[in-house]
mmCIF file of C-alpha atoms in Angstrom:
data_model
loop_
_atom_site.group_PDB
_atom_site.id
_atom_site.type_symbol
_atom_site.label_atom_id
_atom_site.label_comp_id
_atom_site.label_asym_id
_atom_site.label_seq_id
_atom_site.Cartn_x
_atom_site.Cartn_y
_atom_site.Cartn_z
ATOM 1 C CA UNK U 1310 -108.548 78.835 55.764
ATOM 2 C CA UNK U 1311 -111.367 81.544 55.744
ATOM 3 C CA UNK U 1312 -112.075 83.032 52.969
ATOM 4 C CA UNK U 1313 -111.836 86.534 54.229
ATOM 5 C CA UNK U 1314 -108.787 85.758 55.644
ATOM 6 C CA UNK U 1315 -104.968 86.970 54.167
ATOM 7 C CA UNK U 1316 -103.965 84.791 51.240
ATOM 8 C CA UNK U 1317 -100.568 84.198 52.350
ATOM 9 C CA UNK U 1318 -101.772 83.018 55.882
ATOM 10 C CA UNK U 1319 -103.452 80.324 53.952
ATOM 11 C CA UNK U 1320 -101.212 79.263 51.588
ATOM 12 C CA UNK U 1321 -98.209 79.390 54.637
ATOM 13 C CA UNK U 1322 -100.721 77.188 56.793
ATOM 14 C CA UNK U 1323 -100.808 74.585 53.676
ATOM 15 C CA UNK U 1324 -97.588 74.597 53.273
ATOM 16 C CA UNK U 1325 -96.592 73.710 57.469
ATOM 17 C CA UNK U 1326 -99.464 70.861 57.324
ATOM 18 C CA UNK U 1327 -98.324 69.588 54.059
ATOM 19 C CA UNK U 1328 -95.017 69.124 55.227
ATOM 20 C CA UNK U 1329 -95.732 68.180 58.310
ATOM 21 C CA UNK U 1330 -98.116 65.487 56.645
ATOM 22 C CA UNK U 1331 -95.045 64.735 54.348
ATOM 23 C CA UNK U 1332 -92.551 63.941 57.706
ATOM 24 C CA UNK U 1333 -94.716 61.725 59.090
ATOM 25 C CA UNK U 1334 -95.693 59.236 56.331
ATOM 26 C CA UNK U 1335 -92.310 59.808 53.696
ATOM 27 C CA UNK U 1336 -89.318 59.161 56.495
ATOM 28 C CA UNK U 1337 -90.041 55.330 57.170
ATOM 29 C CA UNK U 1338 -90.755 54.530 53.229
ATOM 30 C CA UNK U 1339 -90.240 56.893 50.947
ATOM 31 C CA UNK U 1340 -90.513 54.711 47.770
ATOM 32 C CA UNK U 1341 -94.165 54.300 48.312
ATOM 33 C CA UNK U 1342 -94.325 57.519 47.852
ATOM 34 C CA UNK U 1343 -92.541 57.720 44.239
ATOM 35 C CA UNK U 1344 -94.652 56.654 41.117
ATOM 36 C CA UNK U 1345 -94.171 52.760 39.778
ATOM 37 C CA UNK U 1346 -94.641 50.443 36.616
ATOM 38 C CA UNK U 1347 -95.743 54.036 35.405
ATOM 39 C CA UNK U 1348 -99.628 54.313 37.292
ATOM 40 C CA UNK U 1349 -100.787 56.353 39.523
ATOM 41 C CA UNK U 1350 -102.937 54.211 41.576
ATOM 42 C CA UNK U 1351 -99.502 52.158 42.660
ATOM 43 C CA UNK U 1352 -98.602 55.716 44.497
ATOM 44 C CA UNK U 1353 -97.916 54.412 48.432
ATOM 45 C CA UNK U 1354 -99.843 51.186 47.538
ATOM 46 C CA UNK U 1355 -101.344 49.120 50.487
ATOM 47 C CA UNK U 1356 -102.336 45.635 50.497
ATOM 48 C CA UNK U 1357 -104.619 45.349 52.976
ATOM 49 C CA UNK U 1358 -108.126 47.023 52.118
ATOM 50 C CA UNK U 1359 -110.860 44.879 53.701
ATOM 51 C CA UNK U 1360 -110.301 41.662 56.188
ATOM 52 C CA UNK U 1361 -110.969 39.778 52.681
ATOM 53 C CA UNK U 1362 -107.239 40.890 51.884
ATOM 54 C CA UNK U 1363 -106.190 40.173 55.305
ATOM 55 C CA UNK U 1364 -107.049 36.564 54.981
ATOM 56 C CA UNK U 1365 -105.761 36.062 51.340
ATOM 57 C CA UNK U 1366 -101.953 37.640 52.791
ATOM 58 C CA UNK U 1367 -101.920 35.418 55.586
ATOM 59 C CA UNK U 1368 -103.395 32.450 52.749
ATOM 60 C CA UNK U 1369 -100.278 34.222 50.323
ATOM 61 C CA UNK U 1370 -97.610 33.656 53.525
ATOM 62 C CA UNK U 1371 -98.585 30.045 54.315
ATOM 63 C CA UNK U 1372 -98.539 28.824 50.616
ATOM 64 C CA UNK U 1373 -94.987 30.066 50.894
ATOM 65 C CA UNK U 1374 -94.443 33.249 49.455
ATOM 66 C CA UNK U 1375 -90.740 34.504 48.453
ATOM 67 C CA UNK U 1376 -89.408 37.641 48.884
ATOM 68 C CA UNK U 1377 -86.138 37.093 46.552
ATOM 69 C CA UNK U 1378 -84.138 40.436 47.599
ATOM 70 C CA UNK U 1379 -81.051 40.791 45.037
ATOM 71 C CA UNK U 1380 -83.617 40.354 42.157
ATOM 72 C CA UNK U 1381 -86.143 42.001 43.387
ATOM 73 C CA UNK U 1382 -88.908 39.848 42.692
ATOM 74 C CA UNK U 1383 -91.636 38.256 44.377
ATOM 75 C CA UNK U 1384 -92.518 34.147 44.446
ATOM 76 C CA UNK U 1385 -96.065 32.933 45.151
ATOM 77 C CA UNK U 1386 -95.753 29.378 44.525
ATOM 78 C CA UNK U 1387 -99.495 28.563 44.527
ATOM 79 C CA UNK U 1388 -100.394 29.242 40.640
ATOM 80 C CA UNK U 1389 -103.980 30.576 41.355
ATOM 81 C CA UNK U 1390 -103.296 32.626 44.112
ATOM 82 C CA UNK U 1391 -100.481 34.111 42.579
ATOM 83 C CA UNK U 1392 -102.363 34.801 39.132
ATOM 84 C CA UNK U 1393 -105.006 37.414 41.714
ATOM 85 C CA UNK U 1394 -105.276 40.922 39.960
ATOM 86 C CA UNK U 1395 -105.233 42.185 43.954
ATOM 87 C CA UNK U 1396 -101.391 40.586 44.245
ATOM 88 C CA UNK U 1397 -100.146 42.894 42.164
ATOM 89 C CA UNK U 1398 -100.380 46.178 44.634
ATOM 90 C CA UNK U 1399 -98.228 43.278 47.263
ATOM 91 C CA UNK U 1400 -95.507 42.412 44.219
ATOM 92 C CA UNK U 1401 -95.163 46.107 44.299
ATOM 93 C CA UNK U 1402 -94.565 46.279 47.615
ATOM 94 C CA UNK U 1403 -92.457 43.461 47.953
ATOM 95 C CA UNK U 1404 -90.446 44.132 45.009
ATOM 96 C CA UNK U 1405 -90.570 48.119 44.545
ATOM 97 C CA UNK U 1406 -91.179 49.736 48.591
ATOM 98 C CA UNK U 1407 -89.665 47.252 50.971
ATOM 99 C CA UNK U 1408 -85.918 47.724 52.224
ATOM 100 C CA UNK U 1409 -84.038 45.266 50.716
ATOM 101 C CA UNK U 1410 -80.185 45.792 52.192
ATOM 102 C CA UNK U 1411 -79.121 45.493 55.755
ATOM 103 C CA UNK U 1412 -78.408 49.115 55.943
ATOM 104 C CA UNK U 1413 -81.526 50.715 55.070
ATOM 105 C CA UNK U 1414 -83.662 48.200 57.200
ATOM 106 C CA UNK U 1415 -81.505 49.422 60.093
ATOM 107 C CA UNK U 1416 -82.027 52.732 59.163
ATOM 108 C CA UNK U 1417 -85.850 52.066 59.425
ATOM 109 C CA UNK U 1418 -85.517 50.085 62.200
ATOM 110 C CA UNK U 1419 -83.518 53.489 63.779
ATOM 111 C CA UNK U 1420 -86.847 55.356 62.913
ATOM 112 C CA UNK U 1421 -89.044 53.165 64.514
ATOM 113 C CA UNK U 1422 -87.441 52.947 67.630
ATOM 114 C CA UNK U 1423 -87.305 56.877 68.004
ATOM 115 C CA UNK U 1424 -91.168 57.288 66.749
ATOM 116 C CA UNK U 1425 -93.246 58.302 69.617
ATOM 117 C CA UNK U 1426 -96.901 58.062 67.846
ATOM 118 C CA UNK U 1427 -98.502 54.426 66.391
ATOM 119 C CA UNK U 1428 -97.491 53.036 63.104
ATOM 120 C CA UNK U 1429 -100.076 54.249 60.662
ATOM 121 C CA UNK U 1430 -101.599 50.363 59.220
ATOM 122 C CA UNK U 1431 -99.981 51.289 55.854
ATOM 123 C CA UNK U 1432 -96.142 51.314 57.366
ATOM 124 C CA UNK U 1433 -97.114 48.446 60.172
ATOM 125 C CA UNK U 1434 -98.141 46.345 56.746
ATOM 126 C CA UNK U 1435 -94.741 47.143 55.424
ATOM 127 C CA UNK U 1436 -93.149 46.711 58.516
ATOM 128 C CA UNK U 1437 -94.179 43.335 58.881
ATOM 129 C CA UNK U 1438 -93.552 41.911 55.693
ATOM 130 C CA UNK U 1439 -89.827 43.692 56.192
ATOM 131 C CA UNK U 1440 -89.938 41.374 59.083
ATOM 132 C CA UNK U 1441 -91.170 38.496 56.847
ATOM 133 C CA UNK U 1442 -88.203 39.240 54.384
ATOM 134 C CA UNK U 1443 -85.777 39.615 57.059
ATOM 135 C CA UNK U 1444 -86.530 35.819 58.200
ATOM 136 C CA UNK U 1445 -86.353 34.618 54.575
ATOM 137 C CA UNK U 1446 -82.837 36.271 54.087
ATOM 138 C CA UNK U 1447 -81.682 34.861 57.329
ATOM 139 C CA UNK U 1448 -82.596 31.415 56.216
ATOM 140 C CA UNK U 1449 -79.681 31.843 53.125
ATOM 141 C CA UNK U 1450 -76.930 34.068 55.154
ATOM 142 C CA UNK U 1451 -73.977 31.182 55.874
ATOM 143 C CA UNK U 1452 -71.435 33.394 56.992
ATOM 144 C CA UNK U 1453 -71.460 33.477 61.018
ATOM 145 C CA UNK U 1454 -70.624 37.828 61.015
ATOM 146 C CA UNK U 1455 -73.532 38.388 58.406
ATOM 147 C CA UNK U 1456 -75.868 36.206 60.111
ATOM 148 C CA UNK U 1457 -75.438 37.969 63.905
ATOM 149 C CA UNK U 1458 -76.325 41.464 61.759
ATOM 150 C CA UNK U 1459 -79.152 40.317 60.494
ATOM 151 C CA UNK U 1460 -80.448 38.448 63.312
ATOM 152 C CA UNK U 1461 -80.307 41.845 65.562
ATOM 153 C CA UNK U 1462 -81.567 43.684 63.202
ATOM 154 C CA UNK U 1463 -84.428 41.321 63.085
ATOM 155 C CA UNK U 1464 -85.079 41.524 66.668
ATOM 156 C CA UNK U 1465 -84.857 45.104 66.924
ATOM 157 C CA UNK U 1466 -87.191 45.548 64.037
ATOM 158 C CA UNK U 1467 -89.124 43.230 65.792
ATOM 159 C CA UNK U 1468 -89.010 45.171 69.032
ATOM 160 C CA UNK U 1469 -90.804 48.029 67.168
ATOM 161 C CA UNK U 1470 -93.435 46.502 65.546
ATOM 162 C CA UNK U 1471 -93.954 44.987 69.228
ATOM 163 C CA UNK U 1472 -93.667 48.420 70.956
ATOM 164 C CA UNK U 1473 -96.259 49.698 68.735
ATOM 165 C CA UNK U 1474 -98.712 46.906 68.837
ATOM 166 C CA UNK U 1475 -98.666 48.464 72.568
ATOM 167 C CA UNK U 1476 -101.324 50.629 74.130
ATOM 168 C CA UNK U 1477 -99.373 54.692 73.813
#
């Protein structure tokens, strides 16, 4: 805004970036966007800050980590890894942002497929570890209906983050 300009042609152009800011980063996960284990700093917490985080989540995955949906929780069996201050922004993730029930990871998965611009690394972190939990569920679903939902929703969510791994 200029300052010589009206005040309410300001405030009115805040207002249309700020919510169009808000529709593009709320719709896929809005509980990153709500306040948790009451701090600020866990306000739409990320993971992955420097390629020093990148390797200790794929060093996290390998040593098997568990994303235990109907309590919520989050298993690193390696003790040392596990005890990391940094791990705590991922249990919040894992335990606090991530869909956890079939019907809201179809409802992202929905999103994704009708998104037309690239995955901002924030939601394609979230995405993929949706994908990781999605996997670990499937490994525990016995009944043959269940296991067919899953499984396509899998491979649709997996679509997406595929699609947008793609030049636009």
């Amino acid at each position: 805004c200029h300052p010589n300009s009206h005040g309410g042609q300001c405030l009115y152009t805040v207002y249309l970036i700020k919510i169009y800011v808000c529709d593009l980063c709320v719709a896929l996960y809005p509980s990153a966007y709500r306040i948790k284990r009451g701090t600020y700093s866990l306000i739409n917490p990320t993971f992955q800050q420097s390629v020093e985080d990148i390797e200790l989540l794929f060093e996290i995955l390998l040593a098997g980590m568990q994303i235990q949906g109907d309590k919520h929780t989050l298993l690193i069996p390696d003790e040392e890894l596990a005890s990391l201050r940094s791990v705590e922004k991922l249990e919040v993730i894992c335990e606090d942002v991530l869909p956890k029930s079939l019907s809201d990871i179809r409802r992202l998965t929905a999103e994704l497929t009708q998104r037309r611009q690239p995955l901002s690394w924030q939601d394609f972190e979230r995405t993929v570890l949706t994908l990781v939990y999605i996997t670990q569920t499937l490994g525990q679903i016995s009944n043959k209906h269940q296991r067919e939902m899953w499984t396509d929703t899998l491979v649709q969510l997996f679509r997406a983050v595929h699609r947008d791994l793609k030049p636009f």
